[in-house]
PDB file of C-alpha atoms in Angstrom:
ATOM      1  CA  UNK A1414     -71.061  11.755  30.084  1.00 46.00           C
ATOM      2  CA  UNK A1415     -72.172   8.801  32.237  1.00 47.00           C
ATOM      3  CA  UNK A1416     -71.986   5.392  30.571  1.00 45.00           C
ATOM      4  CA  UNK A1417     -74.899   2.990  30.776  1.00 44.00           C
ATOM      5  CA  UNK A1418     -74.741  -0.655  29.842  1.00 41.00           C
ATOM      6  CA  UNK A1419     -77.415  -2.001  27.564  1.00 39.00           C
ATOM      7  CA  UNK A1420     -78.562  -5.553  27.063  1.00 40.00           C
ATOM      8  CA  UNK A1421     -76.894  -7.485  24.266  1.00 37.00           C
ATOM      9  CA  UNK A1422     -78.561 -10.459  22.531  1.00 38.00           C
ATOM     10  CA  UNK A1423     -76.963 -13.865  22.858  1.00 36.00           C
ATOM     11  CA  UNK A1424     -74.019 -14.376  20.537  1.00 34.00           C
ATOM     12  CA  UNK A1425     -74.186 -17.576  18.494  1.00 37.00           C
ATOM     13  CA  UNK A1426     -71.141 -19.273  17.037  1.00 34.00           C
ATOM     14  CA  UNK A1427     -70.804 -18.538  13.343  1.00 35.00           C
ATOM     15  CA  UNK A1428     -68.055 -19.255  10.760  1.00 36.00           C
ATOM     16  CA  UNK A1429     -68.374 -15.650   9.624  1.00 31.00           C
ATOM     17  CA  UNK A1430     -65.737 -13.218  10.963  1.00 33.00           C
ATOM     18  CA  UNK A1431     -68.583 -11.104  12.384  1.00 29.00           C
ATOM     19  CA  UNK A1432     -70.757 -12.958  14.913  1.00 30.00           C
ATOM     20  CA  UNK A1433     -74.435 -13.374  14.139  1.00 30.00           C
ATOM     21  CA  UNK A1434     -76.182 -11.188  16.710  1.00 27.00           C
ATOM     22  CA  UNK A1435     -79.848 -12.061  17.038  1.00 30.00           C
ATOM     23  CA  UNK A1436     -82.365 -10.603  16.491  1.00 30.00           C
ATOM     24  CA  UNK A1437     -80.347  -7.941  14.633  1.00 30.00           C
ATOM     25  CA  UNK A1438     -79.708  -9.160  11.054  1.00 30.00           C
ATOM     26  CA  UNK A1439     -76.957  -6.586  10.365  1.00 32.00           C
ATOM     27  CA  UNK A1440     -73.371  -6.453  11.687  1.00 33.00           C
ATOM     28  CA  UNK A1441     -72.577  -4.071  14.524  1.00 33.00           C
ATOM     29  CA  UNK A1442     -72.849  -0.447  13.467  1.00 35.00           C
ATOM     30  CA  UNK A1443     -70.240   1.669  15.214  1.00 39.00           C
ATOM     31  CA  UNK A1444     -71.329   5.054  13.881  1.00 37.00           C
ATOM     32  CA  UNK A1445     -74.739   6.465  13.043  1.00 35.00           C
ATOM     33  CA  UNK A1446     -74.881  10.124  12.022  1.00 34.00           C
ATOM     34  CA  UNK A1447     -78.262  11.813  11.593  1.00 36.00           C
ATOM     35  CA  UNK A1448     -79.973   8.451  11.331  1.00 37.00           C
ATOM     36  CA  UNK A1449     -77.808   7.226   8.446  1.00 34.00           C
ATOM     37  CA  UNK A1450     -75.402   4.454   9.511  1.00 34.00           C
ATOM     38  CA  UNK A1451     -71.855   4.344   8.251  1.00 37.00           C
ATOM     39  CA  UNK A1452     -70.441   1.251   6.581  1.00 32.00           C
ATOM     40  CA  UNK A1453     -70.418  -1.754   8.966  1.00 32.00           C
ATOM     41  CA  UNK A1454     -67.178  -2.364  10.832  1.00 41.00           C
ATOM     42  CA  UNK A1455     -66.265  -5.973  11.657  1.00 47.00           C
ATOM     43  CA  UNK A1456     -65.142  -5.027  15.136  1.00 50.00           C
ATOM     44  CA  UNK A1457     -65.540  -8.567  16.467  1.00 49.00           C
ATOM     45  CA  UNK A1458     -63.369 -10.172  13.783  1.00 55.00           C
ATOM     46  CA  UNK A1459     -61.223 -12.845  15.394  1.00 56.00           C
ATOM     47  CA  UNK A1460     -62.863 -12.354  18.800  1.00 61.00           C
ATOM     48  CA  UNK A1461     -64.948 -15.182  20.230  1.00 67.00           C
ATOM     49  CA  UNK A1462     -65.841 -13.833  23.689  1.00 76.00           C
ATOM     50  CA  UNK A1463     -68.762 -11.772  24.894  1.00 84.00           C
ATOM     51  CA  UNK A1464     -69.095  -8.032  24.547  1.00 88.00           C
ATOM     52  CA  UNK A1465     -71.108  -5.168  25.996  1.00 91.00           C
ATOM     53  CA  UNK A1466     -72.411  -2.318  23.840  1.00 92.00           C
ATOM     54  CA  UNK A1467     -72.216   1.139  25.408  1.00 93.00           C
ATOM     55  CA  UNK A1468     -74.115   3.968  23.671  1.00 93.00           C
ATOM     56  CA  UNK A1469     -72.644   7.459  23.683  1.00 93.00           C
ATOM     57  CA  UNK A1470     -72.102  10.534  21.519  1.00 95.00           C
ATOM     58  CA  UNK A1471     -68.808  11.931  20.268  1.00 96.00           C
ATOM     59  CA  UNK A1472     -68.944  15.585  19.264  1.00 96.00           C
ATOM     60  CA  UNK A1473     -65.445  16.742  18.344  1.00 96.00           C
ATOM     61  CA  UNK A1474     -63.551  15.791  15.221  1.00 94.00           C
ATOM     62  CA  UNK A1475     -60.297  14.991  17.039  1.00 95.00           C
ATOM     63  CA  UNK A1476     -61.846  12.378  19.290  1.00 96.00           C
ATOM     64  CA  UNK A1477     -63.974  10.955  16.507  1.00 95.00           C
ATOM     65  CA  UNK A1478     -60.851  10.420  14.396  1.00 95.00           C
ATOM     66  CA  UNK A1479     -58.999   8.806  17.300  1.00 96.00           C
ATOM     67  CA  UNK A1480     -61.909   6.467  17.910  1.00 96.00           C
ATOM     68  CA  UNK A1481     -62.160   5.430  14.275  1.00 94.00           C
ATOM     69  CA  UNK A1482     -58.441   4.904  13.818  1.00 94.00           C
ATOM     70  CA  UNK A1483     -57.395   3.393  17.136  1.00 94.00           C
ATOM     71  CA  UNK A1484     -60.141   2.058  19.382  1.00 95.00           C
ATOM     72  CA  UNK A1485     -60.690  -1.245  17.584  1.00 91.00           C
ATOM     73  CA  UNK A1486     -56.980  -2.041  17.429  1.00 92.00           C
ATOM     74  CA  UNK A1487     -56.422  -1.049  21.061  1.00 94.00           C
ATOM     75  CA  UNK A1488     -59.307  -3.277  22.151  1.00 93.00           C
ATOM     76  CA  UNK A1489     -57.875  -6.287  20.340  1.00 92.00           C
ATOM     77  CA  UNK A1490     -54.413  -5.645  21.791  1.00 93.00           C
ATOM     78  CA  UNK A1491     -55.903  -5.505  25.279  1.00 94.00           C
ATOM     79  CA  UNK A1492     -57.782  -8.736  24.657  1.00 91.00           C
ATOM     80  CA  UNK A1493     -54.589 -10.311  23.298  1.00 90.00           C
ATOM     81  CA  UNK A1494     -52.668  -9.346  26.425  1.00 91.00           C
ATOM     82  CA  UNK A1495     -55.324 -11.026  28.531  1.00 89.00           C
ATOM     83  CA  UNK A1496     -55.148 -14.219  26.464  1.00 89.00           C
ATOM     84  CA  UNK A1497     -51.390 -14.426  27.043  1.00 88.00           C
ATOM     85  CA  UNK A1498     -52.207 -15.575  30.585  1.00 86.00           C
ATOM     86  CA  UNK A1499     -53.179 -18.928  29.070  1.00 85.00           C
ATOM     87  CA  UNK A1500     -49.659 -19.530  27.734  1.00 85.00           C
ATOM     88  CA  UNK A1501     -47.898 -22.111  29.872  1.00 82.00           C
ATOM     89  CA  UNK A1502     -44.421 -20.565  29.639  1.00 80.00           C
ATOM     90  CA  UNK A1503     -45.463 -16.960  30.358  1.00 85.00           C
ATOM     91  CA  UNK A1504     -45.029 -15.670  33.902  1.00 88.00           C
ATOM     92  CA  UNK A1505     -48.411 -14.235  35.006  1.00 89.00           C
ATOM     93  CA  UNK A1506     -46.558 -11.524  36.918  1.00 92.00           C
ATOM     94  CA  UNK A1507     -45.369 -10.091  33.604  1.00 91.00           C
ATOM     95  CA  UNK A1508     -48.955  -9.824  32.405  1.00 93.00           C
ATOM     96  CA  UNK A1509     -49.969  -8.259  35.724  1.00 94.00           C
ATOM     97  CA  UNK A1510     -47.191  -5.674  35.362  1.00 95.00           C
ATOM     98  CA  UNK A1511     -48.308  -4.813  31.821  1.00 95.00           C
ATOM     99  CA  UNK A1512     -51.912  -4.558  32.989  1.00 95.00           C
ATOM    100  CA  UNK A1513     -50.926  -2.249  35.851  1.00 97.00           C
ATOM    101  CA  UNK A1514     -48.882  -0.021  33.531  1.00 97.00           C
ATOM    102  CA  UNK A1515     -51.836   0.381  31.160  1.00 97.00           C
ATOM    103  CA  UNK A1516     -54.204   1.122  34.051  1.00 97.00           C
ATOM    104  CA  UNK A1517     -51.845   3.802  35.379  1.00 98.00           C
ATOM    105  CA  UNK A1518     -51.538   5.381  31.927  1.00 98.00           C
ATOM    106  CA  UNK A1519     -55.316   5.476  31.500  1.00 98.00           C
ATOM    107  CA  UNK A1520     -55.729   7.061  34.927  1.00 98.00           C
ATOM    108  CA  UNK A1521     -53.130   9.716  34.131  1.00 98.00           C
ATOM    109  CA  UNK A1522     -54.681  10.478  30.726  1.00 98.00           C
ATOM    110  CA  UNK A1523     -58.151  10.826  32.257  1.00 98.00           C
ATOM    111  CA  UNK A1524     -56.776  13.176  34.924  1.00 98.00           C
ATOM    112  CA  UNK A1525     -55.118  15.367  32.291  1.00 98.00           C
ATOM    113  CA  UNK A1526     -58.330  15.594  30.274  1.00 98.00           C
ATOM    114  CA  UNK A1527     -60.387  16.410  33.359  1.00 98.00           C
ATOM    115  CA  UNK A1528     -57.879  19.057  34.439  1.00 98.00           C
ATOM    116  CA  UNK A1529     -57.908  20.706  30.998  1.00 97.00           C
ATOM    117  CA  UNK A1530     -61.707  20.788  31.040  1.00 97.00           C
ATOM    118  CA  UNK A1531     -61.783  22.237  34.558  1.00 97.00           C
ATOM    119  CA  UNK A1532     -59.335  25.001  33.648  1.00 97.00           C
ATOM    120  CA  UNK A1533     -61.420  25.971  30.621  1.00 97.00           C
ATOM    121  CA  UNK A1534     -64.642  25.944  32.639  1.00 96.00           C
ATOM    122  CA  UNK A1535     -63.031  28.176  35.265  1.00 96.00           C
ATOM    123  CA  UNK A1536     -62.236  30.775  32.610  1.00 96.00           C
ATOM    124  CA  UNK A1537     -65.792  30.601  31.282  1.00 95.00           C
ATOM    125  CA  UNK A1538     -67.216  31.137  34.754  1.00 95.00           C
ATOM    126  CA  UNK A1539     -64.840  34.046  35.368  1.00 94.00           C
ATOM    127  CA  UNK A1540     -66.145  35.706  32.207  1.00 92.00           C
ATOM    128  CA  UNK A1541     -69.791  35.036  33.065  1.00 94.00           C
ATOM    129  CA  UNK A1542     -70.145  32.788  30.006  1.00 94.00           C
ATOM    130  CA  UNK A1543     -70.659  29.417  31.644  1.00 92.00           C
ATOM    131  CA  UNK A1544     -74.337  29.269  30.609  1.00 93.00           C
ATOM    132  CA  UNK A1545     -73.582  29.590  26.895  1.00 94.00           C
ATOM    133  CA  UNK A1546     -73.500  26.132  25.328  1.00 93.00           C
ATOM    134  CA  UNK A1547     -71.714  24.953  22.205  1.00 94.00           C
ATOM    135  CA  UNK A1548     -73.621  23.039  19.539  1.00 94.00           C
ATOM    136  CA  UNK A1549     -72.376  20.621  16.884  1.00 92.00           C
ATOM    137  CA  UNK A1550     -74.265  20.011  13.673  1.00 89.00           C
ATOM    138  CA  UNK A1551     -73.874  16.229  13.532  1.00 85.00           C
ATOM    139  CA  UNK A1552     -72.475  14.503  16.610  1.00 89.00           C
ATOM    140  CA  UNK A1553     -71.647  10.844  16.093  1.00 91.00           C
ATOM    141  CA  UNK A1554     -73.933   8.410  17.877  1.00 91.00           C
ATOM    142  CA  UNK A1555     -71.756   5.455  18.802  1.00 88.00           C
ATOM    143  CA  UNK A1556     -72.564   1.955  20.028  1.00 91.00           C
ATOM    144  CA  UNK A1557     -69.166   0.969  21.377  1.00 92.00           C
ATOM    145  CA  UNK A1558     -68.391  -2.763  21.712  1.00 91.00           C
ATOM    146  CA  UNK A1559     -66.467  -3.370  24.942  1.00 93.00           C
ATOM    147  CA  UNK A1560     -64.406  -6.576  24.917  1.00 92.00           C
ATOM    148  CA  UNK A1561     -62.023  -5.770  27.794  1.00 94.00           C
ATOM    149  CA  UNK A1562     -62.355  -3.785  31.056  1.00 95.00           C
ATOM    150  CA  UNK A1563     -59.558  -1.414  30.052  1.00 96.00           C
ATOM    151  CA  UNK A1564     -61.438  -0.729  26.809  1.00 96.00           C
ATOM    152  CA  UNK A1565     -64.268   0.738  28.872  1.00 96.00           C
ATOM    153  CA  UNK A1566     -61.772   2.915  30.749  1.00 97.00           C
ATOM    154  CA  UNK A1567     -60.285   3.961  27.414  1.00 97.00           C
ATOM    155  CA  UNK A1568     -63.763   4.988  26.270  1.00 97.00           C
ATOM    156  CA  UNK A1569     -64.158   7.083  29.416  1.00 97.00           C
ATOM    157  CA  UNK A1570     -60.868   8.814  28.581  1.00 98.00           C
ATOM    158  CA  UNK A1571     -62.138   9.515  25.062  1.00 97.00           C
ATOM    159  CA  UNK A1572     -65.356  11.025  26.376  1.00 97.00           C
ATOM    160  CA  UNK A1573     -63.429  13.151  28.873  1.00 98.00           C
ATOM    161  CA  UNK A1574     -61.189  14.368  26.045  1.00 98.00           C
ATOM    162  CA  UNK A1575     -64.255  15.034  23.891  1.00 98.00           C
ATOM    163  CA  UNK A1576     -65.757  17.230  26.596  1.00 97.00           C
ATOM    164  CA  UNK A1577     -62.463  19.045  27.135  1.00 98.00           C
ATOM    165  CA  UNK A1578     -61.999  19.719  23.415  1.00 98.00           C
ATOM    166  CA  UNK A1579     -65.550  21.092  23.246  1.00 97.00           C
ATOM    167  CA  UNK A1580     -65.030  23.350  26.277  1.00 97.00           C
ATOM    168  CA  UNK A1581     -61.773  24.720  24.885  1.00 98.00           C
ATOM    169  CA  UNK A1582     -63.424  25.366  21.529  1.00 97.00           C
ATOM    170  CA  UNK A1583     -66.307  27.134  23.283  1.00 97.00           C
ATOM    171  CA  UNK A1584     -63.783  29.254  25.175  1.00 96.00           C
ATOM    172  CA  UNK A1585     -62.118  30.191  21.884  1.00 97.00           C
ATOM    173  CA  UNK A1586     -65.386  30.947  20.070  1.00 97.00           C
ATOM    174  CA  UNK A1587     -66.394  33.322  22.861  1.00 96.00           C
ATOM    175  CA  UNK A1588     -63.123  35.209  22.503  1.00 95.00           C
ATOM    176  CA  UNK A1589     -61.675  34.278  25.888  1.00 96.00           C
ATOM    177  CA  UNK A1590     -58.480  32.766  24.432  1.00 96.00           C
ATOM    178  CA  UNK A1591     -56.613  33.278  21.172  1.00 96.00           C
ATOM    179  CA  UNK A1592     -55.760  30.621  18.595  1.00 97.00           C
ATOM    180  CA  UNK A1593     -52.275  30.021  19.953  1.00 97.00           C
ATOM    181  CA  UNK A1594     -53.566  29.311  23.458  1.00 97.00           C
ATOM    182  CA  UNK A1595     -56.320  27.117  22.074  1.00 97.00           C
ATOM    183  CA  UNK A1596     -53.788  24.983  20.241  1.00 97.00           C
ATOM    184  CA  UNK A1597     -51.586  24.824  23.320  1.00 97.00           C
ATOM    185  CA  UNK A1598     -54.458  23.575  25.462  1.00 98.00           C
ATOM    186  CA  UNK A1599     -55.546  21.072  22.811  1.00 98.00           C
ATOM    187  CA  UNK A1600     -51.985  19.760  22.526  1.00 98.00           C
ATOM    188  CA  UNK A1601     -52.252  18.532  26.117  1.00 97.00           C
ATOM    189  CA  UNK A1602     -55.319  16.489  25.180  1.00 98.00           C
ATOM    190  CA  UNK A1603     -53.754  15.092  22.025  1.00 97.00           C
ATOM    191  CA  UNK A1604     -50.707  14.025  24.009  1.00 97.00           C
ATOM    192  CA  UNK A1605     -52.923  12.309  26.568  1.00 97.00           C
ATOM    193  CA  UNK A1606     -54.658  10.282  23.857  1.00 97.00           C
ATOM    194  CA  UNK A1607     -51.359   9.428  22.166  1.00 97.00           C
ATOM    195  CA  UNK A1608     -49.932   8.253  25.474  1.00 97.00           C
ATOM    196  CA  UNK A1609     -52.767   5.742  25.844  1.00 97.00           C
ATOM    197  CA  UNK A1610     -52.254   4.322  22.363  1.00 96.00           C
ATOM    198  CA  UNK A1611     -48.486   4.245  22.834  1.00 96.00           C
ATOM    199  CA  UNK A1612     -48.633   2.488  26.207  1.00 97.00           C
ATOM    200  CA  UNK A1613     -50.988  -0.247  25.021  1.00 96.00           C
ATOM    201  CA  UNK A1614     -48.894  -0.759  21.890  1.00 95.00           C
ATOM    202  CA  UNK A1615     -45.682  -0.912  23.922  1.00 95.00           C
ATOM    203  CA  UNK A1616     -47.008  -3.433  26.441  1.00 94.00           C
ATOM    204  CA  UNK A1617     -48.524  -5.607  23.727  1.00 93.00           C
ATOM    205  CA  UNK A1618     -45.296  -5.562  21.719  1.00 92.00           C
ATOM    206  CA  UNK A1619     -43.191  -6.409  24.776  1.00 91.00           C
ATOM    207  CA  UNK A1620     -45.423  -9.358  25.626  1.00 90.00           C
ATOM    208  CA  UNK A1621     -45.351 -10.537  22.013  1.00 88.00           C
ATOM    209  CA  UNK A1622     -41.548 -10.583  22.172  1.00 88.00           C
ATOM    210  CA  UNK A1623     -41.714 -12.651  25.356  1.00 86.00           C
ATOM    211  CA  UNK A1624     -43.984 -15.175  23.666  1.00 85.00           C
ATOM    212  CA  UNK A1625     -41.769 -15.353  20.580  1.00 82.00           C
ATOM    213  CA  UNK A1626     -38.737 -15.828  22.816  1.00 77.00           C
ATOM    214  CA  UNK A1627     -40.308 -18.974  24.234  1.00 47.00           C
ATOM    215  CA  UNK A1628     -40.592 -20.350  20.713  1.00 51.00           C
ATOM    216  CA  UNK A1629     -37.146 -19.974  19.072  1.00 47.00           C
ATOM    217  CA  UNK A1630     -37.008 -20.170  15.331  1.00 51.00           C
ATOM    218  CA  UNK A1631     -35.161 -23.017  13.625  1.00 52.00           C
ATOM    219  CA  UNK A1632     -31.573 -22.037  12.734  1.00 53.00           C
ATOM    220  CA  UNK A1633     -30.806 -21.345   9.103  1.00 52.00           C
ATOM    221  CA  UNK A1634     -28.948 -24.193   7.304  1.00 55.00           C
ATOM    222  CA  UNK A1635     -25.174 -23.728   7.090  1.00 49.00           C
ATOM    223  CA  UNK A1636     -23.670 -24.041   3.605  1.00 49.00           C
ATOM    224  CA  UNK A1637     -20.416 -26.114   3.523  1.00 46.00           C
ATOM    225  CA  UNK A1638     -17.210 -24.395   2.451  1.00 42.00           C
ATOM    226  CA  UNK A1639     -15.570 -25.477  -0.811  1.00 44.00           C
ATOM    227  CA  UNK A1640     -12.156 -26.955   0.037  1.00 41.00           C
ATOM    228  CA  UNK A1641     -11.276 -28.642  -3.234  1.00 44.00           C
ATOM    229  CA  UNK A1642     -11.172 -32.161  -1.701  1.00 46.00           C
ATOM    230  CA  UNK A1643     -12.095 -35.252  -3.700  1.00 45.00           C
ATOM    231  CA  UNK A1644     -15.777 -35.396  -4.387  1.00 45.00           C
ATOM    232  CA  UNK A1645     -16.186 -31.700  -3.687  1.00 44.00           C
ATOM    233  CA  UNK A1646     -17.347 -29.734  -6.716  1.00 43.00           C
ATOM    234  CA  UNK A1647     -14.941 -26.943  -5.799  1.00 44.00           C
ATOM    235  CA  UNK A1648     -15.559 -23.263  -6.238  1.00 42.00           C
ATOM    236  CA  UNK A1649     -18.088 -22.214  -8.786  1.00 40.00           C
ATOM    237  CA  UNK A1650     -16.727 -21.226 -12.197  1.00 38.00           C
ATOM    238  CA  UNK A1651     -17.584 -17.694 -13.212  1.00 37.00           C
ATOM    239  CA  UNK A1652     -18.078 -17.474 -16.960  1.00 38.00           C
ATOM    240  CA  UNK A1653     -16.924 -14.363 -18.806  1.00 41.00           C
ATOM    241  CA  UNK A1654     -19.627 -12.259 -20.440  1.00 45.00           C
ATOM    242  CA  UNK A1655     -20.563 -13.229 -23.962  1.00 44.00           C
ATOM    243  CA  UNK A1656     -19.064 -11.114 -26.720  1.00 43.00           C
ATOM    244  CA  UNK A1657     -21.393 -10.209 -29.603  1.00 46.00           C
ATOM    245  CA  UNK A1658     -20.378 -11.486 -33.037  1.00 47.00           C
ATOM    246  CA  UNK A1659     -18.318  -9.112 -35.085  1.00 46.00           C
ATOM    247  CA  UNK A1660     -16.531  -7.447 -32.146  1.00 44.00           C
TER     248      UNK A1660
END
């Protein structure tokens, strides 16, 4: 599905965790299903930069769950990695290496999703079923806040996975593959999505350790040994347990 950028109103500074977007009086709505919005999500909490909202639809349950559970956190990790460049003691080449590793992982995940979709479409065409579409009762209409370039690429991976999941399900519904093969094909897509989340988490964690290493913690105080010298209270006296009266 092609992505199109839409205009976003000017963001005004606000003490609230969610920026005040004018002229919209409500916080950003990430999901709207059948015209009824879900509960607001404070996606921009702790983020003070600009953002771009990209509208799209997510049809399959797997991708919808991944988006809900991971996309916000991944976006903030990506933004955090970018902010590390402002640290004086951090080598920018380390950040560049982390950025390149994430970009390579996203490219690989997108290729795997596209390949899975192409294989499924080939089977549909071979069976003369390519013109039969699959329909979902309530696809999720999403206005995705993009706060980092890699977040947009991550969204493209999600949409590619969504299309691949739908094509595989269509192939299964039309009787071209059995349940075991369907699960095998879907496992490739799940692994691709997990690899994206794992790579971003790994690079963010590694950079966090670098930053913490530049700020060593204060050593714990050392307790003096009891030697029995003058003025030293000596070893503590351990009192025997009290004996109840009458024993």
